[in-house]
Tab-separated table of C-alpha atoms in Angstrom:
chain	number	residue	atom	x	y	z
A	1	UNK	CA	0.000	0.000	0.000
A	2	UNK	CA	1.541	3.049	-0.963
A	3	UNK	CA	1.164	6.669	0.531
A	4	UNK	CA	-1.972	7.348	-1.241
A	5	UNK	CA	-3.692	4.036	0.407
A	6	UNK	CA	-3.145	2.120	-3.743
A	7	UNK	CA	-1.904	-1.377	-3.424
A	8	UNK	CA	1.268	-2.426	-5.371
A	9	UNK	CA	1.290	-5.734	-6.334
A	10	UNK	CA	1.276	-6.522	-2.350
A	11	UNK	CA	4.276	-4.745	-1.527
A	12	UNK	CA	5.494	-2.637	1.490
A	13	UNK	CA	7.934	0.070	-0.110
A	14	UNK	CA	10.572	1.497	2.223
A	15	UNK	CA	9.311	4.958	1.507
A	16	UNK	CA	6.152	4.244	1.943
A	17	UNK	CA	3.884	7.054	4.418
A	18	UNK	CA	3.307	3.735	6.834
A	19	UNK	CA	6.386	3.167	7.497
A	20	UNK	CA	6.078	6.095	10.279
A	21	UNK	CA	3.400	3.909	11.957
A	22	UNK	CA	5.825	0.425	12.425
A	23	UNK	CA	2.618	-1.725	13.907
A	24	UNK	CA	0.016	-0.493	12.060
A	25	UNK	CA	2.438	-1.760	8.682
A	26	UNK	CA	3.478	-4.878	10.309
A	27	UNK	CA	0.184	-5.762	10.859
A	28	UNK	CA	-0.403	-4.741	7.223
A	29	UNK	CA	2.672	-7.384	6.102
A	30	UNK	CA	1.293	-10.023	8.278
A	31	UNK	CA	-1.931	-9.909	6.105
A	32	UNK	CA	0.049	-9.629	2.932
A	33	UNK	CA	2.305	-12.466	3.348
A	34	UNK	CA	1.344	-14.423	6.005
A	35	UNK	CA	4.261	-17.340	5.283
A	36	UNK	CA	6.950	-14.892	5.258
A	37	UNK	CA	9.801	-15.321	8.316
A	38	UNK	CA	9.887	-11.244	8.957
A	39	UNK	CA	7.223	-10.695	11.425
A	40	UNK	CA	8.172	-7.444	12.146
A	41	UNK	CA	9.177	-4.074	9.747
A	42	UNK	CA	11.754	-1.636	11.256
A	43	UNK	CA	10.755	1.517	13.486
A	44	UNK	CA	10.573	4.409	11.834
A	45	UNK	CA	13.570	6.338	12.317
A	46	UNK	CA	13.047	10.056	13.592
A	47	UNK	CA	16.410	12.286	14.047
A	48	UNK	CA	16.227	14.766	16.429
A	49	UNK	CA	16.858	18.207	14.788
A	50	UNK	CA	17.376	21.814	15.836
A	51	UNK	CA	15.536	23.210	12.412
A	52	UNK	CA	12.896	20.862	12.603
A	53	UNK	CA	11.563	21.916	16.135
A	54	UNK	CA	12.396	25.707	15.355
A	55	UNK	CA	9.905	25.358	12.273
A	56	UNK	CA	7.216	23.814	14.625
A	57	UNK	CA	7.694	26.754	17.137
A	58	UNK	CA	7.204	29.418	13.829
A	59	UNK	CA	4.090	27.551	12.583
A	60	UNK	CA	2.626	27.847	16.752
A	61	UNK	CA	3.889	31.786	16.726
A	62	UNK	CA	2.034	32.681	13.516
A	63	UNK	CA	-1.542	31.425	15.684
A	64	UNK	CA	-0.230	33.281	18.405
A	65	UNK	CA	0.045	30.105	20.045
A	66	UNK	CA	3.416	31.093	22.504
A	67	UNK	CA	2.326	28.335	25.307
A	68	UNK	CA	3.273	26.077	22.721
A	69	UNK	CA	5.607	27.541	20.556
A	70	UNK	CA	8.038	28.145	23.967
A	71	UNK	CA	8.121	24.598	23.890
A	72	UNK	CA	9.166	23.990	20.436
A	73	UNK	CA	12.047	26.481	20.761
A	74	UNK	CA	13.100	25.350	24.208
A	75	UNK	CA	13.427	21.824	22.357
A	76	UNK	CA	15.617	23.382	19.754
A	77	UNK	CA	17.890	24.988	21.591
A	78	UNK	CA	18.189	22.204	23.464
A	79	UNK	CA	19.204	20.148	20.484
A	80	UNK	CA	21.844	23.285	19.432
A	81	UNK	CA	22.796	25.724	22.113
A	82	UNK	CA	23.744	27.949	19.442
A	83	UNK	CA	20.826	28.639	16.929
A	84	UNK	CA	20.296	32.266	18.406
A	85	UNK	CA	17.495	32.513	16.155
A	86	UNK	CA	15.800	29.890	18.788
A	87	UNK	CA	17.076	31.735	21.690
A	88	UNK	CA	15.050	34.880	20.050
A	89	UNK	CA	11.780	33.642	19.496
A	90	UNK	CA	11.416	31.763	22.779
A	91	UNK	CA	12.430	35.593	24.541
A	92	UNK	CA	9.303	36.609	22.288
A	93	UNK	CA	7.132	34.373	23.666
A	94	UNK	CA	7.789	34.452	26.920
A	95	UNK	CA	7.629	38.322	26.334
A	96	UNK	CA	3.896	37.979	25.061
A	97	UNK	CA	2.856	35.375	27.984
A	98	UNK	CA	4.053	37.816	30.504
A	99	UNK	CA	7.403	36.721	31.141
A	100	UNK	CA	9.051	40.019	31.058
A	101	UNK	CA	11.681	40.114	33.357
A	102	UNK	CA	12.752	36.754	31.648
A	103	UNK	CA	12.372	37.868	28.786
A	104	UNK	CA	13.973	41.249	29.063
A	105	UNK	CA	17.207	39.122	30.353
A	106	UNK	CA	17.669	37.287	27.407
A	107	UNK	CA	16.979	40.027	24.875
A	108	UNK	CA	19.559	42.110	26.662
A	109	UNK	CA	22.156	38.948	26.548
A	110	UNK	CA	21.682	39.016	22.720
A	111	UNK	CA	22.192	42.360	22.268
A	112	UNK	CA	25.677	42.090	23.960
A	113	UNK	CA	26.323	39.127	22.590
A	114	UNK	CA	25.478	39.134	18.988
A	115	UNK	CA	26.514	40.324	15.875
A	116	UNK	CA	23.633	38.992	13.284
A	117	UNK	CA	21.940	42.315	12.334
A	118	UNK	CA	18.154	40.649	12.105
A	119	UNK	CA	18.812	39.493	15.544
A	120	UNK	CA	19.709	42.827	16.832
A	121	UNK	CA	17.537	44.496	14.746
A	122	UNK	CA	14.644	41.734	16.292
A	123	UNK	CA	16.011	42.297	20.485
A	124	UNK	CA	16.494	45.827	20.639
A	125	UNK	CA	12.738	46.491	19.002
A	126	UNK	CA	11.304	44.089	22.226
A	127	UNK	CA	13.445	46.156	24.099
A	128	UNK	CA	11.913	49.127	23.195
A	129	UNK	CA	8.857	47.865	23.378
A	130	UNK	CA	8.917	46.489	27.100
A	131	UNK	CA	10.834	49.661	28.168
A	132	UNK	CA	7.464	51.775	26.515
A	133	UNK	CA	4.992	49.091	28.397
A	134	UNK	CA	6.482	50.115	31.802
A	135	UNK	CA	6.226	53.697	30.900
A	136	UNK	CA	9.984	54.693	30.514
A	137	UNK	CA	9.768	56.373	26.998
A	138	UNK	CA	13.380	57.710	27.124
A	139	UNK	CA	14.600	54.370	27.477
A	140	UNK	CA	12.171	52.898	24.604
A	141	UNK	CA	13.351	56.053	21.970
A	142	UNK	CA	17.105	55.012	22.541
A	143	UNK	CA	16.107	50.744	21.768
A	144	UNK	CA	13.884	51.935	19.141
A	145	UNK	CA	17.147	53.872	17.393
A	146	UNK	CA	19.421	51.134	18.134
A	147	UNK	CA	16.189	48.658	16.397
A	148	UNK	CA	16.293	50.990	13.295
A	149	UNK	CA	20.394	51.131	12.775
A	150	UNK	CA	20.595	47.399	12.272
A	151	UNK	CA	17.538	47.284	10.112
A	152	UNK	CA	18.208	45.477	6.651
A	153	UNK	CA	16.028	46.438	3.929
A	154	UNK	CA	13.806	43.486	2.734
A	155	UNK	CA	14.638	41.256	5.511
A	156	UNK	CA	12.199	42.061	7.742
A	157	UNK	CA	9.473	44.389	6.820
A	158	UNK	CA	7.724	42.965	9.861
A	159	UNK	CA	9.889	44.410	12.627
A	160	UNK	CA	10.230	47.662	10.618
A	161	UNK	CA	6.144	48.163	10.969
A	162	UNK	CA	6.066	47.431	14.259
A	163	UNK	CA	8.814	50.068	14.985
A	164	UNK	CA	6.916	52.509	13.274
A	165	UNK	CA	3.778	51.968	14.835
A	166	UNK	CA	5.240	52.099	18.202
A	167	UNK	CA	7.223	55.065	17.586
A	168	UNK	CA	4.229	56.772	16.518
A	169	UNK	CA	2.538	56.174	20.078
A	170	UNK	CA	5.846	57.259	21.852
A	171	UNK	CA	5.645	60.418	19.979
A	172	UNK	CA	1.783	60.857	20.633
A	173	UNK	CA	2.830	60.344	24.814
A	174	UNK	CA	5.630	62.798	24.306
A	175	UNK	CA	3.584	65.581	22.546
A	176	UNK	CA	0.367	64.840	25.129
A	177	UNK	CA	2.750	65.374	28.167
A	178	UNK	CA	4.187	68.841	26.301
A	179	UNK	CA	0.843	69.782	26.017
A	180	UNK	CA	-0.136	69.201	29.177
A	181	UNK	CA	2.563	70.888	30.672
A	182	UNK	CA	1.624	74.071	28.548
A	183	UNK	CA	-1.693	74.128	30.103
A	184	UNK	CA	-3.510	73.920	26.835
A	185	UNK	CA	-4.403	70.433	26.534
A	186	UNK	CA	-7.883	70.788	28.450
A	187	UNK	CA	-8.513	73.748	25.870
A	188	UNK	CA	-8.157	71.678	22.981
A	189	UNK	CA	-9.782	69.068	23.770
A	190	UNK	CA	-13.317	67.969	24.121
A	191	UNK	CA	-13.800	64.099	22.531
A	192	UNK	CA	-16.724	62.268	23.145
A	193	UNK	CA	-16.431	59.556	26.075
A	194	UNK	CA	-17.780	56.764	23.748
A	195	UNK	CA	-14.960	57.217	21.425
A	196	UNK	CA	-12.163	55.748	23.576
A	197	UNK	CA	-9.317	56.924	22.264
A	198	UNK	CA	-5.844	57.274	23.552
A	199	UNK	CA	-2.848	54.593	24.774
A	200	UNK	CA	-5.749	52.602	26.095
A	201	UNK	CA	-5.730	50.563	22.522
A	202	UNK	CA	-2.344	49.583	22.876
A	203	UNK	CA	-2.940	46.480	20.115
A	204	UNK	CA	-1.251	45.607	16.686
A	205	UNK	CA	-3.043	47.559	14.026
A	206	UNK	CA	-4.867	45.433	11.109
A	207	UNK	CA	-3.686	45.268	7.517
A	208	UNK	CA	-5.893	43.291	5.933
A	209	UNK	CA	-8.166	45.290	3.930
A	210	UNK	CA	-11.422	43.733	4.882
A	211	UNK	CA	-10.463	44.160	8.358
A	212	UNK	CA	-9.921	48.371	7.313
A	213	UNK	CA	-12.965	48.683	6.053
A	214	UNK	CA	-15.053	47.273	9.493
A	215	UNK	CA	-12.572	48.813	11.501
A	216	UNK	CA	-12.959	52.363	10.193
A	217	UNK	CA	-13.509	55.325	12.484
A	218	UNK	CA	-17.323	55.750	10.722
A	219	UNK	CA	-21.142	55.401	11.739
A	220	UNK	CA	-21.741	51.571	11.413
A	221	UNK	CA	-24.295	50.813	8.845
A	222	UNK	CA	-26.179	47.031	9.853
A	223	UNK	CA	-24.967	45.877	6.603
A	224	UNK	CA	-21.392	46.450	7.737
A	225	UNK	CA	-22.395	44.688	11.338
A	226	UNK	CA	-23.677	41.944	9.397
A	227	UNK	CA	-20.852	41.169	7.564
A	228	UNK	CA	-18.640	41.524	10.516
A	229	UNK	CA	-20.328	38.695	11.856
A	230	UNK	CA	-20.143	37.147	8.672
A	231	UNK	CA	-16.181	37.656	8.917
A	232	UNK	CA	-16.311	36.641	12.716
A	233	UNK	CA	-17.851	33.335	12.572
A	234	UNK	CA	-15.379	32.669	9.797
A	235	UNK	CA	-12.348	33.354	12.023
A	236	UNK	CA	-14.042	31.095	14.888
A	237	UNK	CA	-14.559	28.096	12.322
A	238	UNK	CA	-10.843	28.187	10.754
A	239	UNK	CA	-9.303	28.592	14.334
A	240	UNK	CA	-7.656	32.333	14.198
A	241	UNK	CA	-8.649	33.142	17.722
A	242	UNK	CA	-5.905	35.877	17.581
A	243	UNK	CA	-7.203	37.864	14.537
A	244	UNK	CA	-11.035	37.307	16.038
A	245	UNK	CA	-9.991	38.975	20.100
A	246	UNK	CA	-8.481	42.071	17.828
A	247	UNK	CA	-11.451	41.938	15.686
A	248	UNK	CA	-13.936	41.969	18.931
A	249	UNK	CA	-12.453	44.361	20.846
A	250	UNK	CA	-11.828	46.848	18.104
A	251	UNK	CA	-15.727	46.037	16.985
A	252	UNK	CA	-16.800	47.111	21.218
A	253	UNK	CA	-15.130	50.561	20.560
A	254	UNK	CA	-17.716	51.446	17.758
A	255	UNK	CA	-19.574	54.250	19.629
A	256	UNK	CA	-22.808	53.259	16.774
A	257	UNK	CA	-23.496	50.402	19.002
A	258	UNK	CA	-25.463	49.899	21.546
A	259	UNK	CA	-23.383	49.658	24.923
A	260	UNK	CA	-24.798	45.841	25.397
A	261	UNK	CA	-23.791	44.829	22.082
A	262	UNK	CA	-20.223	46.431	22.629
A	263	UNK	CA	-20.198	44.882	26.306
A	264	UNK	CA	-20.837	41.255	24.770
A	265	UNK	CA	-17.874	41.895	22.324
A	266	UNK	CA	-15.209	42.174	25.036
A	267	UNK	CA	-16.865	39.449	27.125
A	268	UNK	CA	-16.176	37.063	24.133
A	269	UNK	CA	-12.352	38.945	23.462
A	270	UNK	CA	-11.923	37.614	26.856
A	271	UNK	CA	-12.805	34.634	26.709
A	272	UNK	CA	-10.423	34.120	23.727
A	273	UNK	CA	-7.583	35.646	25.019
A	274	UNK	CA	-7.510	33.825	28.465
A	275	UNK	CA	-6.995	30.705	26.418
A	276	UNK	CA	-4.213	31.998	24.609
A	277	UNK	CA	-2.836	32.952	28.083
A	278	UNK	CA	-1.595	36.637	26.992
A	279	UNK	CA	-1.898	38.528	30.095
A	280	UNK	CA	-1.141	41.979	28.303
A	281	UNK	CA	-4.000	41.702	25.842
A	282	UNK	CA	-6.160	40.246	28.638
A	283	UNK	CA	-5.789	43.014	30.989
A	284	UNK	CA	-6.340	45.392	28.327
A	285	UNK	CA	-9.772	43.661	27.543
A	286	UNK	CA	-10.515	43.835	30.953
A	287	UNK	CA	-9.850	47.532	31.111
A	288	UNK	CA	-11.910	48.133	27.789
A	289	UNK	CA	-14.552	46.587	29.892
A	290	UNK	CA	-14.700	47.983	32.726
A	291	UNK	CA	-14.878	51.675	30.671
A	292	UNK	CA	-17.551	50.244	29.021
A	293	UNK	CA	-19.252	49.383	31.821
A	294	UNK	CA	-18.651	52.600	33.527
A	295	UNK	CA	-20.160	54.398	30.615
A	296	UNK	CA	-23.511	52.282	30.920
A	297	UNK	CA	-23.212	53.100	34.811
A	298	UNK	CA	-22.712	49.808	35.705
A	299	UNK	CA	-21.416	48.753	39.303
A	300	UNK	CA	-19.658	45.740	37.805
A	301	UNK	CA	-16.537	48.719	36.500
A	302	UNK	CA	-14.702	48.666	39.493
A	303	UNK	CA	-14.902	44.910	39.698
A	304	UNK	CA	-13.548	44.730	35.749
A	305	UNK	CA	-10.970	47.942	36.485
A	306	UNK	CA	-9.782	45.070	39.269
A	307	UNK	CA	-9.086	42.434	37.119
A	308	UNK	CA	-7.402	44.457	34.290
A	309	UNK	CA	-5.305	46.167	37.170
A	310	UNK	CA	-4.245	42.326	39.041
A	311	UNK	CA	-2.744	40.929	35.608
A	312	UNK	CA	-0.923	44.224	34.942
A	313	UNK	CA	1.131	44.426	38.365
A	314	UNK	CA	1.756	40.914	37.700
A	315	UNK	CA	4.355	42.175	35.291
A	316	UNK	CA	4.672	45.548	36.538
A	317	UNK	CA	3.332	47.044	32.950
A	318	UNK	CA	3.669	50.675	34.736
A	319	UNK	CA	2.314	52.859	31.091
A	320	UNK	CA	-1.304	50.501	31.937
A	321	UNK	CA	-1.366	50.477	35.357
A	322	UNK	CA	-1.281	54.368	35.798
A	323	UNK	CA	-4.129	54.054	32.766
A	324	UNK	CA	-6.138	51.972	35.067
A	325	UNK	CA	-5.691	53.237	38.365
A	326	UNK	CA	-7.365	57.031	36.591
A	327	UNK	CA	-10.467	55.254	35.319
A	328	UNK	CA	-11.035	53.580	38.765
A	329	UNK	CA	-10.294	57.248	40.169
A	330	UNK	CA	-12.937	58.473	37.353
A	331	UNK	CA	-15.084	55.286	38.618
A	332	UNK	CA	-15.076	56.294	41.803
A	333	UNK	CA	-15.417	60.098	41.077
A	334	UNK	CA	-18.470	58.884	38.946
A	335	UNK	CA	-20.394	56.862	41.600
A	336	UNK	CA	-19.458	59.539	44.638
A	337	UNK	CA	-22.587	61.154	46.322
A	338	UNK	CA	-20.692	63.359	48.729
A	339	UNK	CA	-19.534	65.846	47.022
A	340	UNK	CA	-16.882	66.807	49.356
A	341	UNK	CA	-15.550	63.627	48.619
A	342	UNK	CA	-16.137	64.117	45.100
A	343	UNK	CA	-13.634	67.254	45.162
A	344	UNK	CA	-11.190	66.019	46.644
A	345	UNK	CA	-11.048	62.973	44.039
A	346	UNK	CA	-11.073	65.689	41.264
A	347	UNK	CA	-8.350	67.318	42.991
A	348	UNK	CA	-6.225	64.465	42.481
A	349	UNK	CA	-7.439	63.636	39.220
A	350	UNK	CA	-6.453	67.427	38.058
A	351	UNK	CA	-2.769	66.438	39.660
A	352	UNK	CA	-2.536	63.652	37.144
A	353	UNK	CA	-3.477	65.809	33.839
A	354	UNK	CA	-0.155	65.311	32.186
A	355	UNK	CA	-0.443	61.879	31.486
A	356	UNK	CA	-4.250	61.656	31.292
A	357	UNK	CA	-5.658	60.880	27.262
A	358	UNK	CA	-8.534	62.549	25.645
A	359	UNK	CA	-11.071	59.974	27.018
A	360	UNK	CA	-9.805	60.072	30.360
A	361	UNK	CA	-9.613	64.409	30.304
A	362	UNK	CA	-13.744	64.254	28.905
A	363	UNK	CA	-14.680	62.131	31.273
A	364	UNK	CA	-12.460	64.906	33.928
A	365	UNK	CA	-14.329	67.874	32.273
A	366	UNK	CA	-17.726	66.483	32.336
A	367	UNK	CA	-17.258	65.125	36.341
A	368	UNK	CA	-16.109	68.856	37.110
A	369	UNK	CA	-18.976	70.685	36.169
């Protein structure tokens, strides 16, 4: 029987696909020629190889599968201490399943260490990127610089967006703080609450154009709804749970939905992302929610504000935390019926305007009047 399940003249071929399953094909000979003295076929033989776990650990990183793909890397550097390339990717996903410190340790070894440009290029970018996450921007502008002098043209197009994309929000935190410092920030701005805007959607931005045209900053139309749950039931089917919890939670920030509908969205984001075990994304859904919820009044915020704020200090993710702890202040601003209480919340609210986004200064306006 041959790979494609054809029998050839009763024959076993040493290439054939069964070979990989040794009883199943000896039970297959046995029926073939019953008479024959070789009861048994030989094992398949499997060599262990660096390559061949690394490319299992890609194919689990590009489902944002990191509980798994740490595995497959761990294997291969196990198998050769020096494919760096290993070394890299098991640093990322650590990185992304809140292993920072670890994972800060071994980015900063290869930096030192290393000479392969794409390597550096790759460390010094989740450098940057960790350094930003903790809310030490100085330290993220001089990894992101080191990131873009090692970058080879063609090579990795990937790192290169993702440097511009987060050098984009470290220049939109700069200019914010300037602003604020100049006193003109609360003059310019007066965004509506619903909108959500700011570092609070600290996720990868979409490229796919489908994805553009739902994700839009436009009035909703039901057609478009529809076919975003067209799209979404598509993504649950094939399995791309990471693509869906991006799709969700930028689908709850559409202020033409009703706050229920957008409420369910993150409940099912969350879901997702607990079983991919990113604690990042997860706390950042559980923020999301618990602004939604403070929008529809709800007393469940503080409870969500709780959750989002537990996984953050887990990793000490300093730029969220402070983004938390001013919504639970706004929270608890909100819900306040003594108003000498109130004030003195305010007060401390008003302390914190340099860092505060547009979202967080409405919601500061519309409390102080």
């Amino acid at each position: 029987m041959t790979a494609e399940g054809e029998q050839e003249g009763k024959q076993i071929k040493r290439l054939d696909l069964a070979v990989s399953m040794p009883d199943v094909a000896s039970e297959i000979f046995r029926e073939i020629r019953p008479n024959s003295q070789l009861t048994e076929l030989d094992a398949y033989a499997y060599v262990p190889s660096a390559m061949h776990d690394f490319a299992r650990g890609l194919q689990a990183l590009q489902t944002d599968g990191y509980v798994l793909a740490q595995y497959y890397f761990k294997a291969s550097m196990q198998i050769d201490k020096s494919h760096t390339w290993s070394v890299l990717y098991q640093a990322i996903s650590q990185y992304q399943l809140g292993q920072w410190q670890v994972a800060e340790s071994v980015f900063r070894k290869l930096v030192n260490n290393n000479k392969e440009a794409a390597i550096l290029e790759s460390a010094h970018f989740w450098l940057a990127l960790i350094h930003y996450r903790q809310g030490e921007l100085e330290q993220a502008q001089t990894e992101l610089e080191s990131s873009q002098r090692f970058y080879v043209a063609n090579q990795q197009d990937l790192v290169q967006s993702l440097r511009t994309q987060l050098q984009h929000r470290i220049d939109k935190l700069q200019s914010a703080h300037l602003m604020a410092k100049d006193k003109t920030v609360l003059k310019a701005l007066d965004e509506d609450a619903s909108s959500l805007k700011g570092p609070l959607l600290d996720v990868p931005l979409f490229s796919h154009d489908r994805l553009m045209v739902l994700l839009a900053d436009k009035p909703q139309t039901s057609l478009e709804y529809a076919e975003f749950e067209t799209l979404s039931r598509e993504l649950t089917l094939k399995g791309h749970k990471p693509v869906l919890f991006r799709l969700l939670l930028k689908q709850s920030l559409k202020p033409s939905l009703t706050w229920i509908v957008r409420d369910n969205l993150v409940a099912r984001a969350i879901d997702i992302i607990s079983e991919l075990e990113q604690p990042y994304d997860l706390a950042i859904a559980w923020l999301i929610r618990g602004r939604l919820a403070m929008a529809m009044q709800n007393s469940k915020a503080a409870m969500y504000l709780s959750h989002a704020n537990d996984i953050a200090r887990e990793f000490e993710a300093k730029l969220l935390i402070r983004e938390i702890e001013i919504y639970a202040l706004l929270n608890e601003a909100q819900l306040e019926a003594s108003a000498l209480k109130k004030g003195v919340l305010l007060e401390r609210l008003k302390a914190l305007q340099e860092g505060l986004s547009q979202d967080q200064l409405s919601l500061l306006k519309r409390l102080s009047k």
